Structures are given as structure tokens and as C-alpha cells.
Short mmCIF file of C-alpha atoms in Angstrom, two decimals:
data_model
loop_
_atom_site.label_atom_id
_atom_site.label_comp_id
_atom_site.label_asym_id
_atom_site.label_seq_id
_atom_site.Cartn_x
_atom_site.Cartn_y
_atom_site.Cartn_z
CA VAL A 1 -10.84 -55.02 -50.09
CA LYS A 2 -9.57 -52.68 -52.78
CA GLU A 3 -6.15 -52.93 -54.38
CA ILE A 4 -5.10 -49.54 -52.99
CA GLN A 5 -5.57 -50.91 -49.46
CA CYS A 6 -2.69 -53.35 -49.92
CA VAL A 7 0.75 -52.23 -48.71
CA THR A 8 3.85 -54.09 -49.83
CA ILE A 9 6.58 -54.81 -47.28
CA PRO A 10 9.99 -56.53 -47.59
CA LYS A 11 9.85 -60.31 -47.69
CA ASP A 12 12.32 -60.66 -44.82
CA VAL A 13 9.74 -59.36 -42.30
CA PRO A 14 7.85 -62.27 -40.65
CA LEU A 15 4.11 -61.99 -41.16
CA THR A 16 3.45 -63.13 -37.57
CA SER A 17 4.93 -59.79 -36.47
CA ALA A 18 3.97 -57.64 -39.45
CA CYS A 19 0.28 -58.50 -39.01
CA LEU A 20 0.16 -56.31 -35.89
CA VAL A 21 1.16 -53.15 -37.75
CA PRO A 22 -1.95 -52.14 -39.76
CA CYS A 23 -4.24 -51.77 -36.73
CA GLY A 24 -2.91 -51.81 -33.17
CA VAL A 25 0.63 -50.61 -33.83
CA VAL A 26 -0.23 -47.75 -36.18
CA THR A 27 -3.00 -46.66 -33.80
CA GLY A 28 -0.74 -46.43 -30.75
CA ALA A 29 2.43 -45.28 -32.47
CA GLY A 30 0.56 -42.97 -34.82
CA ALA A 31 -1.13 -41.21 -31.90
CA VAL A 32 2.35 -40.23 -30.75
CA LEU A 33 4.03 -39.66 -34.10
CA ASN A 34 1.15 -38.13 -36.09
CA ARG A 35 -1.26 -36.48 -33.65
CA ALA A 36 0.97 -35.38 -30.80
CA ASN A 37 4.02 -33.15 -30.83
CA VAL A 38 6.08 -34.75 -28.10
CA LEU A 39 9.36 -32.90 -27.57
CA PRO A 40 12.55 -34.50 -26.20
CA GLY A 41 12.52 -34.55 -22.43
CA GLN A 42 8.77 -34.08 -22.03
CA THR A 43 6.76 -36.36 -19.76
CA ALA A 44 3.93 -38.68 -20.80
CA ALA A 45 1.55 -41.32 -19.50
CA VAL A 46 -0.01 -44.21 -21.40
CA ILE A 47 -3.22 -45.61 -19.92
CA GLY A 48 -3.84 -49.19 -21.04
CA LEU A 49 -0.85 -51.37 -21.89
CA GLY A 50 -2.35 -53.64 -24.51
CA GLY A 51 -0.97 -53.79 -28.04
CA VAL A 52 -2.03 -50.19 -28.74
CA GLY A 53 -0.62 -48.74 -25.55
CA LEU A 54 2.65 -50.64 -25.81
CA ALA A 55 3.10 -49.30 -29.35
CA ALA A 56 2.58 -45.79 -27.97
CA VAL A 57 5.26 -46.42 -25.34
CA GLN A 58 7.73 -47.43 -28.05
CA ALA A 59 6.92 -44.34 -30.10
CA LEU A 60 7.45 -42.12 -27.05
CA ARG A 61 10.90 -43.64 -26.66
CA LEU A 62 11.62 -42.83 -30.31
CA LYS A 63 10.53 -39.22 -29.71
CA GLY A 64 12.90 -38.90 -26.75
CA ALA A 65 10.32 -38.48 -23.98
CA GLY A 66 12.02 -38.01 -20.63
CA ARG A 67 9.75 -40.08 -18.38
CA VAL A 68 6.91 -42.32 -19.49
CA VAL A 69 4.33 -43.67 -17.04
CA GLY A 70 2.72 -47.00 -17.92
CA ILE A 71 -0.73 -47.54 -16.40
CA ASP A 72 -2.74 -50.76 -16.37
CA THR A 73 -4.84 -52.93 -14.10
CA VAL A 74 -2.57 -55.90 -14.81
CA PRO A 75 0.90 -55.43 -13.26
CA GLY A 76 2.23 -58.31 -15.34
CA LYS A 77 2.35 -55.95 -18.31
CA PHE A 78 4.83 -53.61 -16.64
CA ASP A 79 7.93 -55.65 -17.48
CA LEU A 80 7.18 -55.49 -21.21
CA ALA A 81 6.37 -51.78 -20.96
CA ARG A 82 9.71 -51.20 -19.21
CA GLN A 83 11.45 -53.10 -22.00
CA PHE A 84 9.80 -50.75 -24.52
CA GLY A 85 10.76 -47.56 -22.69
CA ALA A 86 8.39 -46.89 -19.78
CA THR A 87 10.12 -45.51 -16.68
CA ASP A 88 7.33 -45.33 -14.08
CA PHE A 89 4.22 -47.39 -13.38
CA VAL A 90 0.80 -47.06 -11.79
CA GLN A 91 -1.41 -50.07 -11.13
CA ALA A 92 -4.96 -48.94 -11.79
CA GLY A 93 -8.00 -50.59 -10.30
CA LYS A 94 -10.74 -50.24 -7.74
CA GLY A 95 -10.07 -47.45 -5.26
CA VAL A 96 -7.09 -46.05 -7.19
CA ASP A 97 -7.28 -42.46 -8.42
CA VAL A 98 -4.91 -42.57 -11.39
CA ALA A 99 -4.74 -38.78 -11.65
CA ASP A 100 -3.64 -38.50 -8.01
CA GLU A 101 -1.01 -41.19 -8.56
CA ILE A 102 0.40 -39.37 -11.60
CA ARG A 103 0.50 -36.03 -9.78
CA THR A 104 2.35 -37.75 -6.94
CA LEU A 105 5.01 -38.80 -9.42
CA PHE A 106 5.04 -35.34 -11.03
CA PRO A 107 4.09 -32.82 -8.35
CA TYR A 108 3.59 -29.12 -8.94
CA SER A 109 6.73 -27.13 -8.26
CA GLU A 110 6.90 -23.45 -7.35
CA ASP A 111 10.18 -23.37 -9.29
CA GLN A 112 8.68 -24.31 -12.67
CA LYS A 113 9.03 -21.54 -15.24
CA VAL A 114 5.60 -21.92 -16.81
CA GLY A 115 2.19 -22.79 -15.52
CA THR A 116 -0.22 -21.65 -12.88
CA PHE A 117 -2.90 -23.02 -10.58
CA GLY A 118 -0.62 -25.69 -9.13
CA ALA A 119 -1.43 -28.22 -11.82
CA GLY A 120 1.31 -30.82 -11.62
CA GLY A 121 1.14 -33.94 -13.79
CA VAL A 122 2.51 -34.87 -17.22
CA ASP A 123 2.76 -33.07 -20.55
CA TRP A 124 0.99 -35.78 -22.57
CA ILE A 125 -1.50 -38.53 -21.80
CA PHE A 126 -2.49 -41.24 -24.28
CA GLU A 127 -5.78 -42.83 -23.17
CA CYS A 128 -5.88 -46.26 -24.82
CA THR A 129 -8.72 -47.98 -22.97
CA GLY A 130 -11.72 -46.26 -24.55
CA VAL A 131 -13.48 -46.05 -21.17
CA PRO A 132 -15.13 -42.61 -20.75
CA ALA A 133 -14.59 -42.48 -16.97
CA VAL A 134 -10.88 -43.13 -17.48
CA LEU A 135 -10.68 -40.28 -19.98
CA GLU A 136 -12.47 -37.93 -17.59
CA ASN A 137 -10.03 -38.74 -14.80
CA ALA A 138 -7.00 -38.51 -17.09
CA LEU A 139 -7.63 -34.83 -17.76
CA GLU A 140 -6.88 -34.12 -14.08
CA ALA A 141 -3.40 -35.61 -14.49
CA LEU A 142 -2.21 -33.12 -17.13
CA ASP A 143 0.31 -30.46 -16.23
CA TRP A 144 -0.22 -26.86 -17.27
CA GLY A 145 -0.34 -26.76 -21.09
CA GLY A 146 -0.68 -30.54 -21.32
CA THR A 147 -2.65 -32.48 -23.92
CA LEU A 148 -4.81 -35.59 -23.64
CA ILE A 149 -4.97 -37.79 -26.75
CA ALA A 150 -8.10 -39.98 -26.90
CA VAL A 151 -6.90 -43.18 -28.58
CA GLY A 152 -9.13 -45.97 -27.25
CA GLN A 153 -12.41 -46.56 -29.10
CA PRO A 154 -15.60 -46.55 -26.98
CA SER A 155 -19.11 -47.17 -28.29
CA GLN A 156 -20.35 -44.69 -30.87
CA THR A 157 -22.82 -43.20 -28.39
CA ALA A 158 -20.42 -42.85 -25.43
CA THR A 159 -20.05 -39.44 -23.80
CA ALA A 160 -17.67 -37.97 -21.23
CA ASN A 161 -18.28 -35.33 -18.55
CA ILE A 162 -15.47 -32.79 -18.65
CA ARG A 163 -15.12 -29.85 -16.26
CA ILE A 164 -14.40 -27.01 -18.68
CA ALA A 165 -12.44 -25.04 -16.10
CA ASN A 166 -9.89 -27.86 -16.11
CA LEU A 167 -9.20 -27.01 -19.75
CA LEU A 168 -9.34 -23.23 -19.57
CA GLN A 169 -7.48 -22.45 -16.37
CA CYS A 170 -4.49 -24.65 -17.16
CA ASP A 171 -4.32 -24.35 -20.97
CA ARG A 172 -4.99 -28.06 -21.36
CA GLY A 173 -6.25 -29.67 -24.53
CA ILE A 174 -7.97 -32.84 -25.78
CA LEU A 175 -7.36 -34.38 -29.20
CA GLY A 176 -9.01 -37.38 -30.79
CA THR A 177 -7.38 -39.75 -33.21
CA ARG A 178 -8.76 -42.40 -35.55
CA ALA A 179 -6.24 -45.23 -35.94
CA GLY A 180 -3.41 -42.86 -35.08
CA GLY A 181 -4.09 -40.64 -38.09
CA VAL A 182 -2.59 -43.44 -40.16
CA ARG A 183 -1.44 -42.88 -43.73
CA PRO A 184 -1.14 -46.57 -44.63
CA HIS A 185 1.38 -46.45 -47.46
CA GLU A 186 3.67 -44.12 -45.51
CA ASP A 187 3.22 -45.17 -41.89
CA ILE A 188 3.10 -48.95 -42.29
CA ARG A 189 6.25 -48.93 -44.37
CA ALA A 190 7.95 -46.54 -41.94
CA ILE A 191 7.23 -48.76 -38.92
CA VAL A 192 8.33 -51.87 -40.80
CA GLU A 193 11.59 -50.13 -41.69
CA LEU A 194 12.11 -49.11 -38.05
CA TYR A 195 11.57 -52.77 -37.16
CA ARG A 196 14.18 -53.87 -39.69
CA GLN A 197 16.62 -51.36 -38.19
CA GLY A 198 16.01 -52.73 -34.68
CA LYS A 199 14.37 -49.49 -33.49
CA PHE A 200 10.79 -50.77 -33.09
CA ASP A 201 10.16 -54.18 -31.54
CA LEU A 202 7.24 -56.00 -33.12
CA ASP A 203 8.37 -59.50 -32.15
CA ALA A 204 8.06 -58.90 -28.40
CA LEU A 205 4.48 -57.69 -28.86
CA VAL A 206 3.57 -61.20 -30.03
CA SER A 207 3.17 -63.03 -26.75
CA LYS A 208 2.03 -66.27 -28.38
CA VAL A 209 1.22 -67.75 -31.78
CA TYR A 210 -1.89 -69.94 -31.85
CA PRO A 211 -3.30 -72.34 -34.45
CA SER A 212 -6.15 -70.83 -36.44
CA ASN A 213 -8.80 -72.89 -34.63
CA ALA A 214 -7.82 -71.42 -31.22
CA PHE A 215 -9.66 -68.14 -31.74
CA THR A 216 -11.59 -68.34 -28.46
CA ASP A 217 -8.36 -69.14 -26.57
CA VAL A 218 -6.75 -65.95 -27.85
CA LEU A 219 -9.75 -63.88 -26.76
CA ASP A 220 -9.74 -65.47 -23.31
CA ASP A 221 -6.02 -64.85 -22.82
CA MET A 222 -6.33 -61.26 -24.06
CA HIS A 223 -9.32 -60.34 -21.88
CA ASN A 224 -7.59 -61.81 -18.82
CA GLY A 225 -4.39 -59.85 -19.41
CA ARG A 226 -2.17 -62.87 -20.08
CA ILE A 227 -0.83 -61.58 -23.40
CA ALA A 228 0.02 -58.34 -25.18
CA ARG A 229 -1.09 -59.71 -28.54
CA GLY A 230 -1.88 -63.20 -29.74
CA VAL A 231 -1.50 -64.17 -33.38
CA LEU A 232 -3.49 -66.79 -35.26
CA ALA A 233 -1.31 -68.66 -37.76
CA PHE A 234 -3.08 -70.22 -40.75
#
């Protein structure tokens, strides 16, 4: 670790909350604040409500998004997402077409002033699972002119099958982001300051603090959807 990688923060910020910022929080929030250009009143969906997705939901609230759809296979995460600013929810899982569910919430309207081909859907989608099939399906849920932000990290060799017409005919786009385009010395300090001002909730992201020897317990709770984030305290 090089000296330049260290970022100083105020001493009044508890490290059990601050430790979430340099990876999960900047990835989710940065995808919204750095890579996207979400305008007030626009609609968005966040697929995957772990620590990364929940940070994206909070950032969408800060940007003034009108409606935010939270999507996850674990419905127990919806209450926390609602607390952070999500307005609508879709429980994903076997037999559920997430794109169809989103278009049901945001149907195509003949009265809309822009758009063609009866797209329907949301303006922005933040795919936080890193599952290629989820990304492929998410493209179908974008409204005309919408953008899909690939946030979740799959394997380095993963590929996705995209129907090009779904991009061209509806002016849709796909953007990738590595750790939310983070600029550590600017973004980490900015999020910490938002936390100190009560505008970004880090504390609620910490579902439980574990002793340092409970590493496998944290992993088990995370993989089974019992927590947003678990913190090991040394």
C-alpha cells in the first residue's frame, strides 16, 4: 500500500461505518454521481440491493430521481432500500422477467413527448449483480433514450449477448464503470462529509458488527441475504 492511497477523514467518523466507503459505497454511489447524468425527476432501477446497490439508491435520492425501483431476490432488503429512497420494488427470482415487471410499472404512453417503438421502462438502470444474464435482460427495461450502467463485477472472461437493435432503435446506451469512477481523495471525502451532514446514511448499511474471528459467519450471512454489510471489528 502506497502513501498516496491513504485518505484522511475527520476523527469523529466511526471507522465501523467509514470502512464501507472505499469500496462498496464509492462503487454504487459513484456509478450514479460520476458515470451517470441523472436529472431531477427521472426514473431509475437498481438491480441487486447489497451494499453497492443500496449506495446507488442513496445517490439517486441525492440526485432527485423521481421514482427508484429496487430489485432483489431477497424481499427482506426492501425495507432498507425504502429507507434510503427507493419507491417501487420487484422481487426477482425464478420465473420472473424483471424487464416485464419494470415495464409494467412504467408502461409506454402514447402521450409521451419523446421516444418511439413503444419502449416503456426507466431512464436509468444500475446493474449491481455482475450476472451477464441479468444485464442482458435489463437492457429490455430501458425507456427510449435510457442508459444501462454495468456496475457489478463478473469474471474477467464473462460475455453478454445483446440484441443490437435494442440499442439502435430506441437510442439506448450501455456504460461500464470500475469502482464508480472513483477519485479517492475527492469522492471518499465527499461521501464522508455528506455522512457528517446527515445526507448519506452509512450507519444503516452496517447490519452487524462481528468479532474478527467470525469471518466465515459474515460470509454466510451475506450470501444468504441476512445483512446489507457486515463489519469485522479488530
